[in-house]
Amino acid sequence: MAFDLERLLRPHIRNIKPYSSARDEYSGKVGVFLDANENPYGSLTGEAFNRYPDPYQQEIKEKLAPIKGVKKEQIFLGNGSDEAIDLLMRAFCIPGLDNIILLPPTYGMYEVSAAINDIAIKRVNLTEDFQLRVEAILEAVDKHSKILFICSPNNPSGNKMDRDAIRYILSHFKGLVVVDEAYIDFSDEPSFITELDNYPNLLVMQTFSKAWGLANLRVGMAFASEKIIRILNLIKPPYNISGLTQQKVLDSLDRAAEIDNLVDIIRIERVFLEEELDKLHFVLHVFPSDANFILVRMNNARKVYEYLIHDMIIVRDRSKVILCEDCLRISVGTREENQQLIEALEKFEPIIKNL
Ligand SMILES: *Cc1c(COP(=O)(O)O)cnc(C)c1O
């Protein structure tokens, strides 16, 4: 199958000249910098925030590339994964004409971003156990289908998608396949990053928001061919990741070896929660999770949600989402938080019996 990136790209993007920032034209670190209209005296914070940050986050990419097993030219960093999702739509989808393919139930941002960009959505529901309906997906494709989003492990269901099914789609869909791996660190499944060389139409998204515990900083990663990454860098706002954020990400990458410990603790807590939830009489099904949250089907999910809110425990009500009827999505907390949740639910058991 021939993947033609030039053909996929919106025609006007091919001719865009990138904004050349002051920091692009001279990248040395020492000198008298009178090129960017910065305040030479510093700022009121007393910290060195007066200079514009590196627009391409080179130091981060140098540290991240060996960790992920890619070249640094294969990495894009965005203001959250949200930015990458939006840029992909703007690069490849013509408003009012092209469409993307979504596989509900899935992450809500794909749909929001498509709506903002006036891009049509074709939906192919997952199976009852949240796997890909490969043939139905490929049948939904038309000549205006530009991007297909596969979330694995999937939000809100928590499961990973069958690897061979993803491979089959990659080799039969002529558009871009985005594999969103926001939760991959919590899974035994290896990342699809290792398949980038085999599939020129593959883009893998990851994030610093979940396992890395940096949701507040807003840093998302995209891994793809150098050509695709060049396009994202071409159309992004020049200084999309602040210098303060870059520093904190660098500090975290210096301690990357410790991330496994963080993840292990969360996985242990996930098992604890799964077992405790399973014991509750009103719980109908605890879906297997490869993520840091659990989808749980129960009697009267909405009532349970409201009851928990009353106890100041906030979970995510997914009971109105397709294939998630009567389900709540519960993030794995600390042991103390998880115990508090379970105690609240146990207290609720006799009440729910009489509903
Ligand atoms: C949380 C999440 C992200 C991360 O988004 P950021 O903008 O990087 O915080 C991406 N994809 C999915 C499916 C998620 O659940």
Tab-separated table of C-alpha atoms in Angstrom, residues 148-292:
chain	number	residue	atom	x	y	z
A	148	LEU	CA	-8.322	7.450	12.150
A	149	PHE	CA	-7.948	7.654	15.933
A	150	ILE	CA	-7.278	4.457	17.894
A	151	CYS	CA	-6.946	4.883	21.638
A	152	SER	CA	-5.028	2.011	23.255
A	153	PRO	CA	-5.332	1.479	26.171
A	154	ASN	CA	-8.733	2.997	25.505
A	155	ASN	CA	-10.340	5.757	27.511
A	156	PRO	CA	-12.968	5.190	29.016
A	157	SER	CA	-12.940	1.371	28.770
A	158	GLY	CA	-9.358	0.848	29.979
A	159	ASN	CA	-8.477	-2.098	27.716
A	160	LYS	CA	-5.727	-2.351	25.129
A	161	MET	CA	-6.671	-3.016	21.517
A	162	ASP	CA	-5.677	-6.199	19.710
A	163	ARG	CA	-2.254	-5.541	18.218
A	164	ASP	CA	-2.793	-7.459	14.978
A	165	ALA	CA	-6.052	-5.597	14.392
A	166	ILE	CA	-4.207	-2.274	14.656
A	167	ARG	CA	-1.522	-3.571	12.271
A	168	TYR	CA	-4.184	-4.661	9.780
A	169	ILE	CA	-5.757	-1.207	9.839
A	170	LEU	CA	-2.348	0.427	9.445
A	171	SER	CA	-1.673	-1.531	6.288
A	172	HIS	CA	-5.142	-1.088	4.755
A	173	PHE	CA	-6.047	2.531	5.559
A	174	LYS	CA	-4.393	5.081	3.304
A	175	GLY	CA	-4.787	7.967	5.736
A	176	LEU	CA	-3.000	8.741	8.978
A	177	VAL	CA	-3.530	6.319	11.885
A	178	VAL	CA	-3.109	7.939	15.291
A	179	VAL	CA	-2.503	5.449	18.092
A	180	ASP	CA	-3.136	7.356	21.318
A	181	GLU	CA	-1.040	5.727	24.029
A	182	ALA	CA	-1.739	8.138	26.891
A	183	TYR	CA	-1.961	5.137	29.254
A	184	ILE	CA	0.684	2.845	27.738
A	185	ASP	CA	2.968	3.074	30.799
A	186	PHE	CA	0.361	1.222	32.869
A	187	SER	CA	0.135	-1.640	30.355
A	188	ASP	CA	2.281	-4.720	29.668
A	189	GLU	CA	1.739	-4.070	25.982
A	190	PRO	CA	4.777	-2.635	24.168
A	191	SER	CA	4.324	0.743	22.512
A	192	PHE	CA	3.569	1.039	18.796
A	193	ILE	CA	6.600	3.346	18.582
A	194	THR	CA	8.602	0.234	17.638
A	195	GLU	CA	6.457	-0.060	14.501
A	196	LEU	CA	7.106	3.441	13.163
A	197	ASP	CA	9.644	2.169	10.633
A	198	ASN	CA	7.131	-0.343	9.261
A	199	TYR	CA	4.225	2.060	8.817
A	200	PRO	CA	4.785	5.536	7.337
A	201	ASN	CA	1.131	6.417	8.127
A	202	LEU	CA	1.505	5.792	11.873
A	203	LEU	CA	1.628	8.509	14.518
A	204	VAL	CA	1.894	7.519	18.186
A	205	MET	CA	0.754	9.955	20.866
A	206	GLN	CA	1.881	9.809	24.470
A	207	THR	CA	1.717	12.323	27.291
A	208	PHE	CA	3.485	13.521	30.435
A	209	SER	CA	0.059	13.964	32.041
A	210	LYS	CA	-0.582	10.459	33.367
A	211	ALA	CA	2.245	8.135	34.472
A	212	TRP	CA	4.713	11.039	34.674
A	213	GLY	CA	2.394	12.981	36.954
A	214	LEU	CA	2.786	16.268	35.098
A	215	ALA	CA	-0.794	16.957	33.957
A	216	ASN	CA	-0.557	20.525	35.226
A	217	LEU	CA	2.397	21.379	32.967
A	218	ARG	CA	0.579	20.400	29.721
A	219	VAL	CA	3.086	18.426	27.654
A	220	GLY	CA	2.059	15.879	25.057
A	221	MET	CA	4.333	13.861	22.779
A	222	ALA	CA	3.851	12.700	19.211
A	223	PHE	CA	6.154	10.206	17.486
A	224	ALA	CA	6.088	9.665	13.724
A	225	SER	CA	8.204	9.845	10.584
A	226	GLU	CA	10.505	12.860	10.304
A	227	LYS	CA	8.285	14.169	7.484
A	228	ILE	CA	5.129	14.155	9.569
A	229	ILE	CA	6.914	15.735	12.551
A	230	ARG	CA	8.273	18.471	10.277
A	231	ILE	CA	4.706	19.387	9.305
A	232	LEU	CA	3.592	19.659	12.942
A	233	ASN	CA	6.590	21.838	13.751
A	234	LEU	CA	5.819	24.012	10.743
A	235	ILE	CA	2.294	24.891	11.858
A	236	LYS	CA	2.640	25.004	15.651
A	237	PRO	CA	2.822	28.314	17.527
A	238	PRO	CA	6.560	29.093	17.863
A	239	TYR	CA	6.918	28.929	21.654
A	240	ASN	CA	4.295	26.319	22.469
A	241	ILE	CA	6.082	24.883	25.535
A	242	SER	CA	7.139	27.386	28.189
A	243	GLY	CA	10.715	27.458	29.469
A	244	LEU	CA	9.568	26.679	33.011
A	245	THR	CA	7.735	23.624	31.733
A	246	GLN	CA	10.739	22.517	29.679
A	247	GLN	CA	12.918	22.731	32.801
A	248	LYS	CA	10.526	20.581	34.836
A	249	VAL	CA	10.274	17.990	32.063
A	250	LEU	CA	14.082	17.866	31.850
A	251	ASP	CA	14.302	17.338	35.631
A	252	SER	CA	11.808	14.476	35.313
A	253	LEU	CA	13.676	12.865	32.428
A	254	ASP	CA	16.867	12.925	34.519
A	255	ARG	CA	14.997	10.681	36.937
A	256	ALA	CA	13.286	8.547	34.281
A	257	ALA	CA	14.514	5.337	35.919
A	258	GLU	CA	12.179	5.998	38.852
A	259	ILE	CA	9.037	6.117	36.744
A	260	ASP	CA	8.670	2.329	36.923
A	261	ASN	CA	8.297	2.537	40.708
A	262	LEU	CA	5.525	5.106	40.402
A	263	VAL	CA	3.741	2.981	37.844
A	264	ASP	CA	4.158	-0.212	39.907
A	265	ILE	CA	2.449	1.377	42.901
A	266	ILE	CA	-0.478	2.482	40.757
A	267	ARG	CA	-0.770	-0.986	39.224
A	268	ILE	CA	-0.826	-2.558	42.677
A	269	GLU	CA	-3.569	-0.135	43.688
A	270	ARG	CA	-5.469	-0.964	40.505
A	271	VAL	CA	-5.542	-4.649	41.513
A	272	PHE	CA	-6.659	-3.701	45.032
A	273	LEU	CA	-9.499	-1.597	43.648
A	274	GLU	CA	-10.543	-4.260	41.131
A	275	GLU	CA	-10.768	-6.897	43.850
A	276	GLU	CA	-12.644	-4.676	46.290
A	277	LEU	CA	-15.095	-3.419	43.659
A	278	ASP	CA	-15.800	-6.965	42.572
A	279	LYS	CA	-16.999	-7.831	46.088
A	280	LEU	CA	-19.812	-5.262	46.043
A	281	HIS	CA	-23.242	-6.773	45.374
A	282	PHE	CA	-24.474	-3.973	43.142
A	283	VAL	CA	-21.380	-4.134	40.917
A	284	LEU	CA	-22.206	-6.091	37.761
A	285	HIS	CA	-18.843	-6.045	35.998
A	286	VAL	CA	-15.343	-4.714	36.591
A	287	PHE	CA	-13.813	-4.300	33.139
A	288	PRO	CA	-10.164	-5.372	32.850
A	289	SER	CA	-7.869	-2.342	32.794
A	290	ASP	CA	-4.502	-1.640	31.228
A	291	ALA	CA	-4.686	1.947	32.426
A	292	ASN	CA	-4.777	3.918	35.708
